[in-house]
Tab-separated table of C-alpha atoms in Angstrom:
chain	number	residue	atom	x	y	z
A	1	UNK	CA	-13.944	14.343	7.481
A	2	UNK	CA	-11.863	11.621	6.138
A	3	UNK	CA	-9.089	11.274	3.843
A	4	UNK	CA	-10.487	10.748	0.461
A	5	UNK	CA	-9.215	7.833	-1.324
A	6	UNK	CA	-7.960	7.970	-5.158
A	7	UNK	CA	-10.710	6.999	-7.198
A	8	UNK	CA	-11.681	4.378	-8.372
A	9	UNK	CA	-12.678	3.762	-4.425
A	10	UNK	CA	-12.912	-0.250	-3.929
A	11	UNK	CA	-16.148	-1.627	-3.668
A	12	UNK	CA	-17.391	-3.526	-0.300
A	13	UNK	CA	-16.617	-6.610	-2.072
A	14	UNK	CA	-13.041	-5.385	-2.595
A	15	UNK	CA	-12.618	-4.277	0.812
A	16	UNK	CA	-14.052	-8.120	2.211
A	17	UNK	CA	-10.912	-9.348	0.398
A	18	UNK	CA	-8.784	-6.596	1.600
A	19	UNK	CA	-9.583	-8.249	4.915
A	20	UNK	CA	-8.873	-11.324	3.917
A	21	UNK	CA	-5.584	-10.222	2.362
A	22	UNK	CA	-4.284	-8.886	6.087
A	23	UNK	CA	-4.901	-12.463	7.253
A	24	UNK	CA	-2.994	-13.718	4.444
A	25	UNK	CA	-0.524	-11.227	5.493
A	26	UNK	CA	-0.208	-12.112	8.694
A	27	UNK	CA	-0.172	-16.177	7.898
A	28	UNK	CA	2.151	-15.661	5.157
A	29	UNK	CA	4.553	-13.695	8.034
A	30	UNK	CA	4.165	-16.109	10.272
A	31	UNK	CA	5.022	-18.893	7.846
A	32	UNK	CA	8.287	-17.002	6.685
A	33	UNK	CA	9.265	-16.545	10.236
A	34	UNK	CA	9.810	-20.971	10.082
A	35	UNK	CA	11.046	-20.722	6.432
A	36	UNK	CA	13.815	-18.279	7.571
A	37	UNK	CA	14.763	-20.223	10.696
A	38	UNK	CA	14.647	-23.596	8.861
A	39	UNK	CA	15.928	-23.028	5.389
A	40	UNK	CA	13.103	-24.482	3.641
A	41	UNK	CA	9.743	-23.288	2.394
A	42	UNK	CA	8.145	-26.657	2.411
A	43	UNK	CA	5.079	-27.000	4.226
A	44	UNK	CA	5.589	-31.024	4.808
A	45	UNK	CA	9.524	-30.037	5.599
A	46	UNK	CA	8.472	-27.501	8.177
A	47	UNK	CA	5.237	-30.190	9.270
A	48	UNK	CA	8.570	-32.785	9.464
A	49	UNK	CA	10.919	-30.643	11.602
A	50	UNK	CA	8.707	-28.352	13.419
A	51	UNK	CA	6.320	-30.850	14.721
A	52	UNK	CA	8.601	-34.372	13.478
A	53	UNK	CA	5.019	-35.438	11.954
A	54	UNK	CA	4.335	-37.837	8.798
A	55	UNK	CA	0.823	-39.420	7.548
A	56	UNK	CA	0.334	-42.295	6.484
A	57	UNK	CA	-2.891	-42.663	3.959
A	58	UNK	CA	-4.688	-45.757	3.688
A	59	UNK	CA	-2.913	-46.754	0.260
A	60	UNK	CA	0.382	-46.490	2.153
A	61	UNK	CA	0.967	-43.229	0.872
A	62	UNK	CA	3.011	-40.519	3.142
A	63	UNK	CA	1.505	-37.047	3.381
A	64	UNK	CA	0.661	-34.154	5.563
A	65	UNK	CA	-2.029	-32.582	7.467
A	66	UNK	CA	-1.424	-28.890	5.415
A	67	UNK	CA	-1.496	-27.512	8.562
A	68	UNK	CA	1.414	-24.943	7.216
A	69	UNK	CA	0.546	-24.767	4.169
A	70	UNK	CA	-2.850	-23.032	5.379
A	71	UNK	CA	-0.941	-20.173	7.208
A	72	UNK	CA	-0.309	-18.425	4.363
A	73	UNK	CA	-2.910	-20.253	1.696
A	74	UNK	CA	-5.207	-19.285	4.013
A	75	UNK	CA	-4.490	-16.770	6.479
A	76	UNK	CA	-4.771	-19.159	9.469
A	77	UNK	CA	-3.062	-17.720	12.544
A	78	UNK	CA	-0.916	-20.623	14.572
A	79	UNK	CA	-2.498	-21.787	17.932
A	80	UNK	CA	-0.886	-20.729	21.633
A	81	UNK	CA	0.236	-24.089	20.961
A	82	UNK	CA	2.079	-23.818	18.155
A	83	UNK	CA	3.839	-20.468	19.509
A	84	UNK	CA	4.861	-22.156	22.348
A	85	UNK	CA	6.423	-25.564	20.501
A	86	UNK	CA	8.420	-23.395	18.255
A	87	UNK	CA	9.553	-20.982	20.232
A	88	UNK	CA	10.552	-23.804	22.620
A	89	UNK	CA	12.161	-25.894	19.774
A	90	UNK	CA	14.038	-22.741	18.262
A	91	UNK	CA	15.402	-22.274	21.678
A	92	UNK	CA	13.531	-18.761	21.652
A	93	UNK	CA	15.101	-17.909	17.606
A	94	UNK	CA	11.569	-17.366	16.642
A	95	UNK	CA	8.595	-15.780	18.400
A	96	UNK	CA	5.407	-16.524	16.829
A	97	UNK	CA	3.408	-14.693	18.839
A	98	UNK	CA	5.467	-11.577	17.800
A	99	UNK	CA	4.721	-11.651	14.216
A	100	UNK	CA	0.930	-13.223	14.609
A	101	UNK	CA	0.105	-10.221	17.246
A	102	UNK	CA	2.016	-7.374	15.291
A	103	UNK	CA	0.149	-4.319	15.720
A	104	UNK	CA	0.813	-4.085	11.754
A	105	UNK	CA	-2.361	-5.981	11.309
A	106	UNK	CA	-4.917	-3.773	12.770
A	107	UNK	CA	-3.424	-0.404	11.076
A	108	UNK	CA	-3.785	-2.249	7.501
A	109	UNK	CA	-8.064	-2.354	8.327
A	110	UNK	CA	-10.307	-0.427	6.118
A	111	UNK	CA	-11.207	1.390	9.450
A	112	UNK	CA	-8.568	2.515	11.380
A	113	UNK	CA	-8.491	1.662	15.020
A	114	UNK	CA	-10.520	4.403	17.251
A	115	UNK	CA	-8.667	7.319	18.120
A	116	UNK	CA	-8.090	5.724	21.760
A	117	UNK	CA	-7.195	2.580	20.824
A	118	UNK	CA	-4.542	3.784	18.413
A	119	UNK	CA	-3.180	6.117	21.408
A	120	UNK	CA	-2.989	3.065	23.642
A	121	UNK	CA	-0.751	1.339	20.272
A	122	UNK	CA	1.732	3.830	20.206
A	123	UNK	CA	2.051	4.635	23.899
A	124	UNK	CA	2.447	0.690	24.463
A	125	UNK	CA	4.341	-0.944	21.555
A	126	UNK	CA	7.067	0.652	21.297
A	127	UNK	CA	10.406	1.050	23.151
A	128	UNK	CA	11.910	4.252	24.893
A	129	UNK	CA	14.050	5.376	21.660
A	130	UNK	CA	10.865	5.226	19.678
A	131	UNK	CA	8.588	7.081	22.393
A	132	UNK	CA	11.175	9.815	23.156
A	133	UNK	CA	10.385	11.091	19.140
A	134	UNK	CA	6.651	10.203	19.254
A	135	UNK	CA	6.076	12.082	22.599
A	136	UNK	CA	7.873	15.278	24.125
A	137	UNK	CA	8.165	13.330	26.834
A	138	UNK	CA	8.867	9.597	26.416
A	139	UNK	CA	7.371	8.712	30.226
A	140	UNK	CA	4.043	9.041	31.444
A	141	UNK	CA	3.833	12.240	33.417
A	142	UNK	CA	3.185	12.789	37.082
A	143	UNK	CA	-1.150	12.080	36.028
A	144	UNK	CA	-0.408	8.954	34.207
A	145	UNK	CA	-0.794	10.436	30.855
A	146	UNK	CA	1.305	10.582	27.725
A	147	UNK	CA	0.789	13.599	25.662
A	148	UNK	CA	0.053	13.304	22.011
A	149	UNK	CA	0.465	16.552	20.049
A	150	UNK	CA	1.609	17.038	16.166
A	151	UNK	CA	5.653	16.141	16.160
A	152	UNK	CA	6.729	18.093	13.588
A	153	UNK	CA	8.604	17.154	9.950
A	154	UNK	CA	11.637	17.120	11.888
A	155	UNK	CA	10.768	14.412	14.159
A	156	UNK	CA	8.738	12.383	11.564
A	157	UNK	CA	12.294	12.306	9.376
A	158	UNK	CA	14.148	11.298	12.416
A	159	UNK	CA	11.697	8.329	12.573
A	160	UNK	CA	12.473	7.777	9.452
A	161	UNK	CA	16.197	7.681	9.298
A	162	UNK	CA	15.821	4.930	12.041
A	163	UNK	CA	14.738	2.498	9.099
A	164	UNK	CA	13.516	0.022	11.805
A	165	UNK	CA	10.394	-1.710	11.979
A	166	UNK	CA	9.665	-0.581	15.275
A	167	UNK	CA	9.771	3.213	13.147
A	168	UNK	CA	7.723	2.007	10.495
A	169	UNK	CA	4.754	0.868	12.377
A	170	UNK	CA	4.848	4.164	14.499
A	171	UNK	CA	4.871	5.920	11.124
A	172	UNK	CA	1.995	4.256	10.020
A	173	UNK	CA	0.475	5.314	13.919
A	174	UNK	CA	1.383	8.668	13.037
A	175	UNK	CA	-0.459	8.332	9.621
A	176	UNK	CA	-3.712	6.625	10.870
A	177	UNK	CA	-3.579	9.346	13.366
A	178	UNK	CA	-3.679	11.960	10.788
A	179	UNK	CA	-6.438	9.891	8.703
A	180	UNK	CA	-9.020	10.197	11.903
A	181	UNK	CA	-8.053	13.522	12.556
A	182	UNK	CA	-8.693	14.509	8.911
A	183	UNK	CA	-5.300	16.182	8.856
A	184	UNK	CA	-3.920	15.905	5.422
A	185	UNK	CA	0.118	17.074	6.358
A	186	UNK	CA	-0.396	14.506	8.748
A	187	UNK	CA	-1.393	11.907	6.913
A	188	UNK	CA	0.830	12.644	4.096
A	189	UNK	CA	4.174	12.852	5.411
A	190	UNK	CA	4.646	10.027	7.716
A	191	UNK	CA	2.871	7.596	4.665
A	192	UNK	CA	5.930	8.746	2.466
A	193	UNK	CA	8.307	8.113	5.078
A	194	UNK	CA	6.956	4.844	5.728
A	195	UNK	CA	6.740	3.986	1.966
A	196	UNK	CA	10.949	5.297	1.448
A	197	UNK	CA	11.818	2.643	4.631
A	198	UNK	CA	9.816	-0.017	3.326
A	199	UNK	CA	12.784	-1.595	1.133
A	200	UNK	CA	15.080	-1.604	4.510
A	201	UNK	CA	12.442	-3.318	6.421
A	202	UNK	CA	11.644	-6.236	4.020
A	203	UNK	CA	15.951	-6.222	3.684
A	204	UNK	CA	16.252	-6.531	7.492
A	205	UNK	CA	13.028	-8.994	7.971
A	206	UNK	CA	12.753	-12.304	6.396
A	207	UNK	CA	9.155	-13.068	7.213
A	208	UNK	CA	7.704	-9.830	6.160
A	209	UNK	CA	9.510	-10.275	3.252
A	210	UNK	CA	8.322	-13.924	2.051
A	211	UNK	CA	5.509	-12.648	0.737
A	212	UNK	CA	5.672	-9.166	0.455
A	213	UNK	CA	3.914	-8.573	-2.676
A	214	UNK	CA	0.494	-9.249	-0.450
A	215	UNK	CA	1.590	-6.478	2.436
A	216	UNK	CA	2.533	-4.058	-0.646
A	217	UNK	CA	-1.402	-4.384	-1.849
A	218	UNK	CA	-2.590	-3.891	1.654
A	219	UNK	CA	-0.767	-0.444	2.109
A	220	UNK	CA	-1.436	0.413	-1.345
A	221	UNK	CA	-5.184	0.265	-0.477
A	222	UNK	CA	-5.176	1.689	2.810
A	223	UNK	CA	-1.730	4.596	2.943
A	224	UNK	CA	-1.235	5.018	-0.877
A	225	UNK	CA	-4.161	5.648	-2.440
A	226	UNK	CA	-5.429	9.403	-1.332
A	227	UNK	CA	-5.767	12.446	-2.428
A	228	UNK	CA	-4.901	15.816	-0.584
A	229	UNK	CA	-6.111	19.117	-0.156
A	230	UNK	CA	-8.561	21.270	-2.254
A	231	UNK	CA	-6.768	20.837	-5.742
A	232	UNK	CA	-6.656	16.508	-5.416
A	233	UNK	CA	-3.314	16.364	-5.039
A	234	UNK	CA	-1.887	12.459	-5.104
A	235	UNK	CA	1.288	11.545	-5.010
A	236	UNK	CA	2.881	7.926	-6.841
A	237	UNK	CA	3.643	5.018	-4.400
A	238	UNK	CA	5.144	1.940	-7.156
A	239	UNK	CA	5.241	-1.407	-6.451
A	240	UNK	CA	8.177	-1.047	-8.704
A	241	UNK	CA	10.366	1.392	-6.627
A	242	UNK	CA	10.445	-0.748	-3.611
A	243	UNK	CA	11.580	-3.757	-5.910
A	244	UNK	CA	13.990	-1.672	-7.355
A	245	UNK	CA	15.315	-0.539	-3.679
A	246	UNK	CA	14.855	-3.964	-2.210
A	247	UNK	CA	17.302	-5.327	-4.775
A	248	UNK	CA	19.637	-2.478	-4.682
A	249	UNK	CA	19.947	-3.149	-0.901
A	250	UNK	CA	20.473	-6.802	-1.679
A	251	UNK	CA	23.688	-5.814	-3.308
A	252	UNK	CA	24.900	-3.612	-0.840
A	253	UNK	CA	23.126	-3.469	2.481
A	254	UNK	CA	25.120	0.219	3.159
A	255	UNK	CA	23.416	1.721	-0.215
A	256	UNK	CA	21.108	5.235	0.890
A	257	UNK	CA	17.838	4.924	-1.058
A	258	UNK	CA	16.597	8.278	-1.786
A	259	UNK	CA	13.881	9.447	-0.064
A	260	UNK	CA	10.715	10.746	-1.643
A	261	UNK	CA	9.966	12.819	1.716
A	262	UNK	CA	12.604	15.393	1.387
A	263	UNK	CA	15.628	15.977	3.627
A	264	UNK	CA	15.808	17.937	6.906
A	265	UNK	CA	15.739	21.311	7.521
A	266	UNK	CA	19.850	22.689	7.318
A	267	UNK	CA	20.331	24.119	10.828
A	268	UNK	CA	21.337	27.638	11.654
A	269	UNK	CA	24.476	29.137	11.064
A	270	UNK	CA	25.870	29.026	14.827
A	271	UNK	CA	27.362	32.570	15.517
A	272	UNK	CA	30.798	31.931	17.035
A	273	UNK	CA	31.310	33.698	20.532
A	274	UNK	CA	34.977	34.758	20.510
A	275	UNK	CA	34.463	36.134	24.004
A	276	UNK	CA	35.798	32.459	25.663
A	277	UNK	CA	38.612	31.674	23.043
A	278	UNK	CA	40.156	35.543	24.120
A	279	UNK	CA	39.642	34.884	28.007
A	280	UNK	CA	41.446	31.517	27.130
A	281	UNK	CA	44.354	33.143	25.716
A	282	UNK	CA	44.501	36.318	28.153
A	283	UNK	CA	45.040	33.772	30.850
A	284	UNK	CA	47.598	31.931	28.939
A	285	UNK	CA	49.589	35.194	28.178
A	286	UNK	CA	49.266	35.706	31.999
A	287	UNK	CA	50.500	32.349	33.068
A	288	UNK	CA	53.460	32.554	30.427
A	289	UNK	CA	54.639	36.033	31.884
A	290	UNK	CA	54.657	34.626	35.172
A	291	UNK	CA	56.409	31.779	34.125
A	292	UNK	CA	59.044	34.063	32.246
């Protein structure tokens, strides 16, 4: 059984725009990917230097053919084309495709991607570092396969403390993950960790930050709004705490947020083996007496 979500549910209609919101997203992402490169947020700027285009109406009259403009008015995703021109242009500075085929997108859907497909997401996307927390083994064993099992809290913090986007969208794996299997802990946990990075990633990424507000609405509906266990349990997610943290990092990029997930687990007192340490000095005492 699912996850319930926090009443008041949205309504079909509400979910239709939730969908149109992750193409917004995603436009808006791509767009801020240029703005960041370019130093302008101009669509006929970025229409000017991207693609060194001006129109010329019939009055005389310069103007543009919007085409930016509608990547994040609209949620229009740029063409092979495009991707290609820019990242040709930006001598490789910014990949379009990267941002417009971010596996971000599909884990903000209503429905999250069959249980398969998300396997194939995290066993794909993500680098070695990433794969060596998300799997007890980070390669494919000697039958092809990668083995996906419950990490732990332990792990799921380490993925956290990475505060990397790479960790963040394997967070939200682990969450979606948790959501199919109707695993509440598993839900739970990695969608707090996700939500206590989310201030470094918008600090780190321009284009994900440009217009964040939308991607904050998105998560809200999909990670942030459930309710656990027997009793209801919910827990608060603000908008306002990620401003807050986003700013604070603005000021200093070193600053530690804390973390509404909790800290790690103190390790075990170590019991000291004085056996080694006395062998060490019996043989010193030897070799001085032979020496003397």
């Amino acid at each position: 059984m699912t996850i319930p979500f926090l009443p008041p549910e949205p309504t079909p209609k509400q979910w239709e725009e939730h969908q149109r919101e992750i193409a917004r997203c995603r436009g808006s992402t791509c767009f801020g990917a240029l703005t960041a490169h370019f130093k302008t947020d101009s669509p006929v700027a970025l229409e000017l230097l991207v693609d060194g285009a001006t129109y010329v109406t019939q009055g005389g009259d310069r103007t543009s053919s919007g085409k930016y403009r509608r990547w994040y008015r609209d949620g229009i995703a740029p063409r092979d084309v495009t991707v290609e021109h820019v990242l040709a242009l930006t001598n490789g500075a910014v990949d379009l495709r990267y941002w417009r085929d971010l596996i971000l997108w599909k884990l903000l859907a209503r429905v999250p991607p069959a249980l398969d497909e998300l396997h194939y997401m995290m066993e794909e996307s993500f680098p070695r570092s990433i794969r060596k927390i998300l799997f007890y083994e980070y390669d494919r064993d000697r039958f092809g396969r990668f083995h996906h099992s419950d990490i732990g809290r332990e792990r799921i913090l380490t993925l956290r403390d990475l505060r990397s986007l790479n960790a963040f969208l394997a967070l939200l794996c682990l969450a979606r993950e948790g959501e199919l299997l109707g695993d509440d802990p598993r839900h739970s946990l990695p969608t707090m960790c996700a939500f206590d990075i989310l201030p470094y990633i918008l600090h780190r990424f321009a284009p994900l930050r440009w217009r964040w507000a939308i991607l904050f609405g998105c998560l809200d509906r999909v990670f942030f709004r459930r309710i656990y266990g027997e009793s209801g349990a919910y827990y608060a997610f603000p908008r306002e705490g990620v401003e807050a943290g986003l700013a604070t990092l603005d000021a200093d990029s070193n600053f530690t947020l804390p973390a509404m997930s909790g800290r790690h687990a103190p390790r075990p007192a170590v019991e000291h083996d004085d056996s080694l340490r006395d062998g060490l000095a019996a043989i010193k005492r030897i070799f001085t007496s032979a020496g003397a």
